[in-house]
Every structure is written in C-alpha cells, then in structure tokens.
mmCIF file of C-alpha atoms in Angstrom:
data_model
loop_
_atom_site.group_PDB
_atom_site.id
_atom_site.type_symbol
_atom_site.label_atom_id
_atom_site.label_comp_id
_atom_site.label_asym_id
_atom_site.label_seq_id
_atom_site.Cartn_x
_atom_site.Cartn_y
_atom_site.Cartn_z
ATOM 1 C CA UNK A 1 -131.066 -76.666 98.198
ATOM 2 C CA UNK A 2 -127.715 -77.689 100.052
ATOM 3 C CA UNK A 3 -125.916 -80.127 97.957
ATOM 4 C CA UNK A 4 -122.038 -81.761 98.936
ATOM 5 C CA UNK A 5 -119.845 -83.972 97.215
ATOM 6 C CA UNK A 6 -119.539 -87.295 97.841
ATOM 7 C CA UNK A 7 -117.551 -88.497 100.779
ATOM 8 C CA UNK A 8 -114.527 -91.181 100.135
ATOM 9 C CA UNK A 9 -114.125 -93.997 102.556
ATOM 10 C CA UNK A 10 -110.865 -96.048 102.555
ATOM 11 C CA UNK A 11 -111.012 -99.150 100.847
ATOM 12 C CA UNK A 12 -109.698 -101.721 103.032
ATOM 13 C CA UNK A 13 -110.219 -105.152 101.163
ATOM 14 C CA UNK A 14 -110.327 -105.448 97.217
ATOM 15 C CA UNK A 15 -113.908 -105.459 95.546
ATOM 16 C CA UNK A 16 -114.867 -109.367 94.673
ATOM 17 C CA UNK A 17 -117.368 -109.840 92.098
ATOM 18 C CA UNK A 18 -119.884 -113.066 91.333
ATOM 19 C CA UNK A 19 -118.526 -114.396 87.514
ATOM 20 C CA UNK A 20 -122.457 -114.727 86.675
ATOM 21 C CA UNK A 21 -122.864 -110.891 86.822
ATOM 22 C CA UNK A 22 -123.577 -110.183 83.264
ATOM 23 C CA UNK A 23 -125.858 -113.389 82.960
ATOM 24 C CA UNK A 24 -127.849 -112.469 85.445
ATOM 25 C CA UNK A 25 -128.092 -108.677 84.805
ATOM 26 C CA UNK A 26 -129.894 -109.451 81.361
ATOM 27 C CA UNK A 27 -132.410 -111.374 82.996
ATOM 28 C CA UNK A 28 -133.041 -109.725 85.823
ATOM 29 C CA UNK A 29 -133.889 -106.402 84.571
ATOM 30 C CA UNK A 30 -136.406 -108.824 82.073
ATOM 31 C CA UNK A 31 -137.894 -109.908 84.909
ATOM 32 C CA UNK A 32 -138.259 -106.519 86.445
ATOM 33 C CA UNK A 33 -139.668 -105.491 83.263
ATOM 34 C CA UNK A 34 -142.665 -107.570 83.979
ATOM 35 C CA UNK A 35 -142.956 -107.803 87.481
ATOM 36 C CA UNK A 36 -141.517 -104.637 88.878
ATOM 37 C CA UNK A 37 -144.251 -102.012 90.022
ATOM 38 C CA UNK A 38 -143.080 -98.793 87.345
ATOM 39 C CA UNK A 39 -145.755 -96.472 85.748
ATOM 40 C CA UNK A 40 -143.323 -95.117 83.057
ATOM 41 C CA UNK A 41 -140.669 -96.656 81.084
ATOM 42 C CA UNK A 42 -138.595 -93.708 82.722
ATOM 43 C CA UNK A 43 -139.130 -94.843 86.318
ATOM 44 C CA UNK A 44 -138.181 -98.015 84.947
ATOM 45 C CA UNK A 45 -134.750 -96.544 83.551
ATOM 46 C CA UNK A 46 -134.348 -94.773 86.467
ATOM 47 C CA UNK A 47 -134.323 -98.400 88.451
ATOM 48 C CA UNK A 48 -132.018 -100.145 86.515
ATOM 49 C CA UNK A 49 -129.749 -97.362 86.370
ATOM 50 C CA UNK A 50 -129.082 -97.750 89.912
ATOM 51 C CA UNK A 51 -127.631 -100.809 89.430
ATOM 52 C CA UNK A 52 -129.025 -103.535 91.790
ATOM 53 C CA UNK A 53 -127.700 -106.685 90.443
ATOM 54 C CA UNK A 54 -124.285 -105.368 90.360
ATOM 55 C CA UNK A 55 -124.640 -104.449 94.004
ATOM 56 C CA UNK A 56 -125.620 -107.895 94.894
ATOM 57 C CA UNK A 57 -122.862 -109.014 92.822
ATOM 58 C CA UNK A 58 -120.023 -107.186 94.721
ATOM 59 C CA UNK A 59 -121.517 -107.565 98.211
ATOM 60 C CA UNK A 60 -122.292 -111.301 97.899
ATOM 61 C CA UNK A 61 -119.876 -112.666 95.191
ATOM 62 C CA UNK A 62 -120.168 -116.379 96.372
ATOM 63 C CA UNK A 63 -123.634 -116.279 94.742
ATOM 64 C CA UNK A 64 -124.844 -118.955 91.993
ATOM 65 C CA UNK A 65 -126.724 -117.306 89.518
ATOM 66 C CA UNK A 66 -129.705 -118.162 91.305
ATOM 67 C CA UNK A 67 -129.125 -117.173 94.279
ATOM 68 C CA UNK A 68 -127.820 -113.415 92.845
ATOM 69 C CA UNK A 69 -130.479 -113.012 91.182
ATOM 70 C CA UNK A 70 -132.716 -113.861 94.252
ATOM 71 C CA UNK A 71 -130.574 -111.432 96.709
ATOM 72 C CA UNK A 72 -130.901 -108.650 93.624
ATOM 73 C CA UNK A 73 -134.401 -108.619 94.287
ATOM 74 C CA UNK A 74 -133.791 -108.438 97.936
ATOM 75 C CA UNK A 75 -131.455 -105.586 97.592
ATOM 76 C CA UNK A 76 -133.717 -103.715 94.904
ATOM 77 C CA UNK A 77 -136.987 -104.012 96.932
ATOM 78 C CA UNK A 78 -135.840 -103.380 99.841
ATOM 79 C CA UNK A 79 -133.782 -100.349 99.223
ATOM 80 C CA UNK A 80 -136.529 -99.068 96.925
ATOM 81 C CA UNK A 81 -139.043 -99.805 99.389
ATOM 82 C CA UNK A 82 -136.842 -96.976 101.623
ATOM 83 C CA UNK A 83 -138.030 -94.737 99.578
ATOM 84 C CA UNK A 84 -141.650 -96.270 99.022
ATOM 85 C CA UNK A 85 -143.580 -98.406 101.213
ATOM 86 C CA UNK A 86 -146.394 -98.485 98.857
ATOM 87 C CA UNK A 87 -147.599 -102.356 99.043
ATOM 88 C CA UNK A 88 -147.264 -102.962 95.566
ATOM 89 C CA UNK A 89 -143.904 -104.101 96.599
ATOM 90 C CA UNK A 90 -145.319 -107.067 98.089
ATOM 91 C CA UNK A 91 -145.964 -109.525 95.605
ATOM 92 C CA UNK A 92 -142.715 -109.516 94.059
ATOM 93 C CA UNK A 93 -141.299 -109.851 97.827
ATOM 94 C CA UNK A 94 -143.225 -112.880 98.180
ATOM 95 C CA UNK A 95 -142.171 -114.373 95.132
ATOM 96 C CA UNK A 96 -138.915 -113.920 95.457
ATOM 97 C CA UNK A 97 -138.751 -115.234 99.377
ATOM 98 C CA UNK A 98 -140.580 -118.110 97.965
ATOM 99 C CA UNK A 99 -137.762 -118.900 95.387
ATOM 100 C CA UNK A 100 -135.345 -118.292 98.424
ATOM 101 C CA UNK A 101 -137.181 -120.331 100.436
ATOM 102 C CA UNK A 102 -137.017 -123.122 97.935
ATOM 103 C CA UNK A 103 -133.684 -124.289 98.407
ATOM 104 C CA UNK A 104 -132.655 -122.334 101.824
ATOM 105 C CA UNK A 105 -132.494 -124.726 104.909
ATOM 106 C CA UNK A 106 -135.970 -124.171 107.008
ATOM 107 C CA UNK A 107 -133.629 -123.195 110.207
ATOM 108 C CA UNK A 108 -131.636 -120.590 107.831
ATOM 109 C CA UNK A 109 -134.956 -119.114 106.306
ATOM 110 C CA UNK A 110 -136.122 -119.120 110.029
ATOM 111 C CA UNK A 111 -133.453 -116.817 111.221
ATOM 112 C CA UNK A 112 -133.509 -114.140 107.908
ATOM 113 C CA UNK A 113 -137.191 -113.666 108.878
ATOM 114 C CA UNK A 114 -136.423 -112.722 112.405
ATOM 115 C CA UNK A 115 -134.010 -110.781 111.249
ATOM 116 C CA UNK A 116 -136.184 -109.225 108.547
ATOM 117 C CA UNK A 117 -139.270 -108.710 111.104
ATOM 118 C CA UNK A 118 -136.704 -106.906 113.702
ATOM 119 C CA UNK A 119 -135.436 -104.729 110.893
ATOM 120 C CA UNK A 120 -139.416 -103.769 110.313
ATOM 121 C CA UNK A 121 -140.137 -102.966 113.612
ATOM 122 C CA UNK A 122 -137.191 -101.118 114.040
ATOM 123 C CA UNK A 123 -138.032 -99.108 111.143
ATOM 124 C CA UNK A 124 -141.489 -98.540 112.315
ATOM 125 C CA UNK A 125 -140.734 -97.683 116.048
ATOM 126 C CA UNK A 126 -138.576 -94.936 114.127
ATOM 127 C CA UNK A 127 -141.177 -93.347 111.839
ATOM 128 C CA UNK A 128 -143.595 -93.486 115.228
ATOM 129 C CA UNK A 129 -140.516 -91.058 117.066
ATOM 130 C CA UNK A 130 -140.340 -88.910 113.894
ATOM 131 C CA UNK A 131 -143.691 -88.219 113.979
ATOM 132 C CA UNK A 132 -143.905 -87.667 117.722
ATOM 133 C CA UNK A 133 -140.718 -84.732 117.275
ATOM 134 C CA UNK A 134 -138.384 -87.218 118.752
ATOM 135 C CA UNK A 135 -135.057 -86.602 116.892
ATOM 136 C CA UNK A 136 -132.374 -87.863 118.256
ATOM 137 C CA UNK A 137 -129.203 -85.003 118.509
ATOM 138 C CA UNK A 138 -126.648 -87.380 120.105
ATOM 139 C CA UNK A 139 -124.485 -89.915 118.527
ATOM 140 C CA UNK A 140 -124.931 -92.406 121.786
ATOM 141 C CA UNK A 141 -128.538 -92.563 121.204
ATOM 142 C CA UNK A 142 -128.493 -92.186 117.681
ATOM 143 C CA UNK A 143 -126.312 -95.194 117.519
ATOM 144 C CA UNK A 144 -128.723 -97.586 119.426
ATOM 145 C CA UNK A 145 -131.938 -96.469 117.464
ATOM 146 C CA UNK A 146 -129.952 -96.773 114.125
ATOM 147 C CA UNK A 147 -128.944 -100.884 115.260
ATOM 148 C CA UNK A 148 -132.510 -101.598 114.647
ATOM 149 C CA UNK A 149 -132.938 -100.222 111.662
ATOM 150 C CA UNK A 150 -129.681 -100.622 109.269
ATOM 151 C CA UNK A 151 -130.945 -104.265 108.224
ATOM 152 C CA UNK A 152 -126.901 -105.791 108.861
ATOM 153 C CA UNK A 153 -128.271 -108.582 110.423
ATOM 154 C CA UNK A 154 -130.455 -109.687 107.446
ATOM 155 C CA UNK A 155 -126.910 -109.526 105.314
ATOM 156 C CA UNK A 156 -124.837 -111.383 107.922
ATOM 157 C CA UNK A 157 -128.015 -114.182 107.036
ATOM 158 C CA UNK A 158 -127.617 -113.525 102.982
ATOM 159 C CA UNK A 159 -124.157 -113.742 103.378
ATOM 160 C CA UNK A 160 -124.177 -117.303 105.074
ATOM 161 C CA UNK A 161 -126.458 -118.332 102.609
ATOM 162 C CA UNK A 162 -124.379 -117.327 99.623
ATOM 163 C CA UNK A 163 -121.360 -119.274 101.153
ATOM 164 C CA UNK A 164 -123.647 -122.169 101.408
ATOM 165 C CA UNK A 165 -122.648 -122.073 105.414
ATOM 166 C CA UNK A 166 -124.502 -122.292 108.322
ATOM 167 C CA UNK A 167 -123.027 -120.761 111.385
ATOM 168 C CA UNK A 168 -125.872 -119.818 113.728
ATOM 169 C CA UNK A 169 -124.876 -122.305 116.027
ATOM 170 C CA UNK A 170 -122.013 -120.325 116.585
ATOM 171 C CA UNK A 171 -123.280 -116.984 117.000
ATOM 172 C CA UNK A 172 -124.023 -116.879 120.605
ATOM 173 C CA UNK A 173 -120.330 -117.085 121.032
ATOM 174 C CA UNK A 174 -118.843 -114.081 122.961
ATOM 175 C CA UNK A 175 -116.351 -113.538 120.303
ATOM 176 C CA UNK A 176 -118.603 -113.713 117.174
ATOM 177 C CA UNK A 177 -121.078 -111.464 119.099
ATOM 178 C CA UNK A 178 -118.713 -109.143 119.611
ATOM 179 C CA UNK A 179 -117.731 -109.569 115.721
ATOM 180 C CA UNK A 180 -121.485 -109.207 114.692
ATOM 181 C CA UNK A 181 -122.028 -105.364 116.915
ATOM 182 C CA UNK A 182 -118.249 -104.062 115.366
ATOM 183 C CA UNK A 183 -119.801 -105.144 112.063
ATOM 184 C CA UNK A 184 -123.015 -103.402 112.425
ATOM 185 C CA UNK A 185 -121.527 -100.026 113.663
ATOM 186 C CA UNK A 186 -119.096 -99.946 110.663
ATOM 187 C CA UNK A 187 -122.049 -100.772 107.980
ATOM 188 C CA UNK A 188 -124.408 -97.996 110.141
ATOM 189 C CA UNK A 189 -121.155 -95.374 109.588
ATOM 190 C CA UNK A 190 -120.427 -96.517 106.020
ATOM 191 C CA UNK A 191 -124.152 -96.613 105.226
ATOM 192 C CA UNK A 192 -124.496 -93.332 107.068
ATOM 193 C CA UNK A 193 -121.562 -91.061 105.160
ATOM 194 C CA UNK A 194 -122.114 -92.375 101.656
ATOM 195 C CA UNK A 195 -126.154 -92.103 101.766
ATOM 196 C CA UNK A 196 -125.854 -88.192 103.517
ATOM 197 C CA UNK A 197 -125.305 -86.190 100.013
ATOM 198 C CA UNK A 198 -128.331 -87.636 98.823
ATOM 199 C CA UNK A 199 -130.450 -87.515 102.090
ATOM 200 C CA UNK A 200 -129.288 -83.431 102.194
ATOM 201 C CA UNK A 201 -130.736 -83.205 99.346
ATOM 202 C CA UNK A 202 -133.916 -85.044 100.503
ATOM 203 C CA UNK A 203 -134.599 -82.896 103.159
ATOM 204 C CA UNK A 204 -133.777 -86.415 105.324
ATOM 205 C CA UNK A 205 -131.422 -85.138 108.444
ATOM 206 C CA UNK A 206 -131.844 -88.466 110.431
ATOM 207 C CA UNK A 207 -128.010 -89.727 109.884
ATOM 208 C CA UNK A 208 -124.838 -90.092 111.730
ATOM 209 C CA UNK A 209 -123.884 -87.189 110.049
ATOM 210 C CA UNK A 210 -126.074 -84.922 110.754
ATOM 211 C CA UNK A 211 -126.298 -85.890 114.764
ATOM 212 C CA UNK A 212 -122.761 -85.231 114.732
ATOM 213 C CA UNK A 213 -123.130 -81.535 113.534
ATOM 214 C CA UNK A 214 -126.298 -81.501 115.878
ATOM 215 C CA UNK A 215 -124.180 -82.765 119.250
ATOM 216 C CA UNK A 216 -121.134 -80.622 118.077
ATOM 217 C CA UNK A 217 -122.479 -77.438 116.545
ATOM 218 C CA UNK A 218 -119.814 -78.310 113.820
ATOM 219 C CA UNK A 219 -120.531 -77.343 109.920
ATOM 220 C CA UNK A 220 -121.545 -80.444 107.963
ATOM 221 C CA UNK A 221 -118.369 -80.868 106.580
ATOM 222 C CA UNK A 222 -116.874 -81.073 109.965
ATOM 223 C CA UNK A 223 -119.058 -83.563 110.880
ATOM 224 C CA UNK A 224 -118.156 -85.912 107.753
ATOM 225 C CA UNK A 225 -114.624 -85.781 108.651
ATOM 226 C CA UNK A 226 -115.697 -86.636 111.768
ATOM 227 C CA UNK A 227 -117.964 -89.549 110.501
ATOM 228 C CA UNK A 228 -115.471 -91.114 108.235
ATOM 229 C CA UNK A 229 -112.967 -91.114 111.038
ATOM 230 C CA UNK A 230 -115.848 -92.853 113.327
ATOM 231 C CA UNK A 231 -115.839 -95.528 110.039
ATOM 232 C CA UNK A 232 -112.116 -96.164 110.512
ATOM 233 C CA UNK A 233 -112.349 -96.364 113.663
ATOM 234 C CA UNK A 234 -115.357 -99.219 113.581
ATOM 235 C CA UNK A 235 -113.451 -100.537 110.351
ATOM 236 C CA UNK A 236 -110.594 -101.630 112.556
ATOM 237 C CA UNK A 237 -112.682 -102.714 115.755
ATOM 238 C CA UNK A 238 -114.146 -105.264 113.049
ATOM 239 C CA UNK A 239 -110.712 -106.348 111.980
ATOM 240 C CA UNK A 240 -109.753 -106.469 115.363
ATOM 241 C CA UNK A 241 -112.855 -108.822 116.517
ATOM 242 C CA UNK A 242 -112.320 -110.849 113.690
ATOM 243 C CA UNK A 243 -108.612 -111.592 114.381
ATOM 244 C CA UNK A 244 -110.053 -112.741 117.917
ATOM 245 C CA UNK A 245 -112.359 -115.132 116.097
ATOM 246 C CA UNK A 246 -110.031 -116.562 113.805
ATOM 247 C CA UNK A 247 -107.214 -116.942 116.827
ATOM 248 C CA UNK A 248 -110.049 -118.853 118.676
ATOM 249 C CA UNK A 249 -111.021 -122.274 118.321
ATOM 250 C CA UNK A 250 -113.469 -120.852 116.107
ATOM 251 C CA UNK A 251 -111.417 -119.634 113.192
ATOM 252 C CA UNK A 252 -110.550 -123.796 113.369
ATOM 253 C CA UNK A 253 -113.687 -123.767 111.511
ATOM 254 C CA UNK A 254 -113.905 -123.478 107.321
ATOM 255 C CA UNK A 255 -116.968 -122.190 107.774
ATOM 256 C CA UNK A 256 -116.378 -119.214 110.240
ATOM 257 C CA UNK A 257 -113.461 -118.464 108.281
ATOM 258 C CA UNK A 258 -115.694 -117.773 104.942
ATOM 259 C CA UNK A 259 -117.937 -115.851 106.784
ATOM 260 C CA UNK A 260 -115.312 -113.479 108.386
ATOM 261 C CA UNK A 261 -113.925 -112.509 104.622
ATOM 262 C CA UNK A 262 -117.727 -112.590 103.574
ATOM 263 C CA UNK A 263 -118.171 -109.805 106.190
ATOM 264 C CA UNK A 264 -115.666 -107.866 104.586
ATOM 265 C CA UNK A 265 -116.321 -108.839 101.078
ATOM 266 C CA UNK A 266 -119.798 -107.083 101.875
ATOM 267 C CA UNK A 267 -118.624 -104.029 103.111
ATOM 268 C CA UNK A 268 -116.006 -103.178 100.268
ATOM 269 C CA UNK A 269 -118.805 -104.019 97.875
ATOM 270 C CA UNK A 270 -121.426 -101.862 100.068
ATOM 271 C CA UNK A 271 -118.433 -98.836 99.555
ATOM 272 C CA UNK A 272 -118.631 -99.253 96.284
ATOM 273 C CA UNK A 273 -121.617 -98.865 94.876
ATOM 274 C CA UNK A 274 -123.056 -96.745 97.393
ATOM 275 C CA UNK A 275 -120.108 -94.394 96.399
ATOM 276 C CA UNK A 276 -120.967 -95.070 92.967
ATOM 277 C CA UNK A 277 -124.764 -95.871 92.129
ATOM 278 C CA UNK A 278 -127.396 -93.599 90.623
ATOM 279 C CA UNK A 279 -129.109 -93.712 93.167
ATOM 280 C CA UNK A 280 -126.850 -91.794 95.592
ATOM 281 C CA UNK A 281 -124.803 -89.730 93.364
ATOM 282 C CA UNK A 282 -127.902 -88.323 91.745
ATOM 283 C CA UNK A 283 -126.149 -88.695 88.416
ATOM 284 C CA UNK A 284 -127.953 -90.379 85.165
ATOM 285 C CA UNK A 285 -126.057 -93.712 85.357
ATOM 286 C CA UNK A 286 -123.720 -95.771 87.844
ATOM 287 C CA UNK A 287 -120.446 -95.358 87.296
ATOM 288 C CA UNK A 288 -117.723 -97.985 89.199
ATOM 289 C CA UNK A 289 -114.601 -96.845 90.112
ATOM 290 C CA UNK A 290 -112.477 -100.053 91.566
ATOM 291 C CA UNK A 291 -111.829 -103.048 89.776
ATOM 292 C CA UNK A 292 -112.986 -105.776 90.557
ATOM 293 C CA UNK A 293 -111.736 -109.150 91.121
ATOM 294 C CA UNK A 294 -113.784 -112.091 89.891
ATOM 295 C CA UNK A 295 -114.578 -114.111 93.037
ATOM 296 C CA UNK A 296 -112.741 -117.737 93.869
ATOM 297 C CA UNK A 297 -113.593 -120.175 96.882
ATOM 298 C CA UNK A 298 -110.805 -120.052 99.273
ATOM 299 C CA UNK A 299 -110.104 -122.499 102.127
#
C-alpha cells in the first residue's frame, strides 16, 4: 500500500478559536454518546479522536456555544457521512437542523438548504460518473465537477450564521461573486492536498492531486508540489478579490467586512485540523500544531 507524508500548506492568517471550546467538547461527545450511530465503544473512540468540535471551533470561532455545538454536528455528520452514507445518519441530521433551524432566520435556513441540496446532487451526479468509468484526468474538468461537490458554499452560509450576519443580499454582486469562486477553488486545493495521504491509502484517486499526475505523467510527489503551488496561487486570488470587496462600497459594510476575515478564519482553521486530525493523519489521536488565538469581535 502507497503511503506519503503529509503535505504542509502555508499558513496565511493566525488560527482563531471559539472561548466555549472545552464547554462544549464535554457535552458534545455526551451527546454523541447517545445519539451517534457506533456499534463499539472503539468506533466510538475512533470518532471523537478525530476531533470534530475542535474543528468547528477553529473554522467558525464566532460561535455561541450553541451554535458550535450545532455546526459540530454538521461538521461530524457530514464528513463522516463521506465515508458512510448509511441512513442511520439521518435522525441525528434532523435533529440537529431542527435546533439550527430554531433560532436561524427562515431566509438564512432557506439558502443553507439550497446549498446543502446542490452539494447532494453534486455528490451524486459524481458517484453516477464513477460508476459509468468516467474519471476525469484533467485539472480543467476536474475543477468544475469538484465545485459541486466540496460543500464551500454550505460554510460561506455557517459562517454568516456564526457572525450573526446576513449578507445574501449582497452576493449577487460582481465583486463578492468573484470572492465566493476564488474562495471555493482555494478550499477545493486545500481540501484536495491535505485529504490525498489518506485517500492513497484508500484506494480513492479522485483528487486534484492525483489529476495532476494523471494530465502530467508526473510522480505523485510532483504533483503535490504542484498542488500546493495551485493553493497559493488560489490563496492569493482570494486575498486579491477580497481587497476588491473591501475597496468597494461594499467593504463600507460591518457586515461584509466580518464575513471576508470569516472566510479566512475558515480556511486557516480548515489547514489545521485537516493537517492535524485523526482522521487524516491515520494516527491514534489529533494532535494541533499552531496556537491558537481565542477569538474577539472586531469592527
């Protein structure tokens, strides 16, 4: 079985963390206990090893405590549901959208199930190509099948809603669309590099990665320098994009200000604990690498 190291990404924004981390870690992984579809106390060790709560922690740290432990579940299920599409997923999804829903403006909630829903289909019209022998060997293509299925357009919704902001009214904008596609193609290549050690060693060669070797003929390695520089590369598009929207009448706005450093918030948390997590390294338990900085509102 081929196995590689894995890749480092630069760190391009410090790693913010919620202050009601540890309070909701406890009681999370209670809650899990009971609802959370194990058959052994070891698959149960093996989930909270991967460390969901601090993921949601890093990549949304404007949460309450109800809200992170709310977007936990959403990160744990629907990672874990990557993996397993079983449906005993679904009544903990539902109970946890219905807590969502609860306090979420009915516009707001509207627009993460779109999202959500677009994210399925994308995922399905995928696993319908992979069964047909339709693998896509160049980057171009790979790139517009991989939009509809990396699920960034559900966060850009979670993040909003962790800020407490609304800004869909805004996102028809040429400027913030622009923002939104840089975003997406630097979460696909982050997403992409991090995840590839462990989906060699699934057997799993749908990834940037692996289309670049395809395309190029290049070693694997090769193709992860070649990924990584295809991250920078997005990374700075997104800064760049951003700098439009602040320099706009837009950035005149509190709230489209919070959600351009939630944006990057996200990512450096996504770096993180993909880079870090049980569940890609492969490794008994998570292990974090950057401090963090407890999170603060900021104008």
């Amino acid at each position: 079985m081929l196995r590689m190291e894995m890749p480092v990404l630069d760190r391009s924004y410090p790693v913010r963390q919620s202050p009601h981390y540890r309070a909701v870690k406890n009681s999370f992984h209670r809650w899990m206990g009971m609802h959370g579809p194990y058959r052994t106390a070891a698959e149960q060790d093996s989930f909270a090893a991967k460390e969901y709560v601090y993921l949601a922690s890093i990549a949304f740290p404007a949460c309450d405590e109800r809200t992170l432990q709310e977007f936990a579940g959403i990160c744990a299920t629907m990672t874990e549901r990557d993996d397993d599409w079983a449906d005993h997923w679904n009544p903990l999804i539902a109970e946890i959208w219905t807590g969502l829903a609860s306090h979420t403006d009915p516009r707001q909630m509207s627009r993460l199930t779109e999202a959500v829903s677009a994210y399925r289909e994308g995922c399905v019209e995928h696993e319908q190509k992979l069964i047909q022998g339709d693998i896509l060997q160049d980057v171009e293509s790979y790139l517009i099948s991989r939009r509809r299925t990396v699920g960034q357009l559900i966060d850009h919704v979670l993040v909003e809603i962790s800020l407490g902001i609304d800004i869909g009214d805004s996102l028809t904008d040429p400027l913030m669309s622009e923002l939104v596609r840089c975003d997406v193609e630097r979460v696909i290549a982050c997403q992409d590099v991090l995840s590839f050690p462990k989906e060699l060693r699934d057997g799993d060669q749908e990834n940037l990665v692996a289309v670049i070797a395809a395309e190029t003929g290049c070693t694997y390695e090769d193709a992860i320098t070649q990924a990584c520089v295809f991250f920078k590369d997005a990374n700075a598009r997104t800064d760049k994009a951003a700098d439009a929207v602040l320099a706009s009448e837009l950035g005149k706005r509190r709230d489209v200000r919070q959600f351009v450093r939630g944006l990057n918030d996200f990512v450096a948390g996504l770096i993180e604990w993909t880079s870090c997590s049980s569940r890609y390294t492969g490794r008994p338990a998570s292990t974090w690498t950057t401090p963090t900085v407890e999170y603060r509102p900021e104008d």
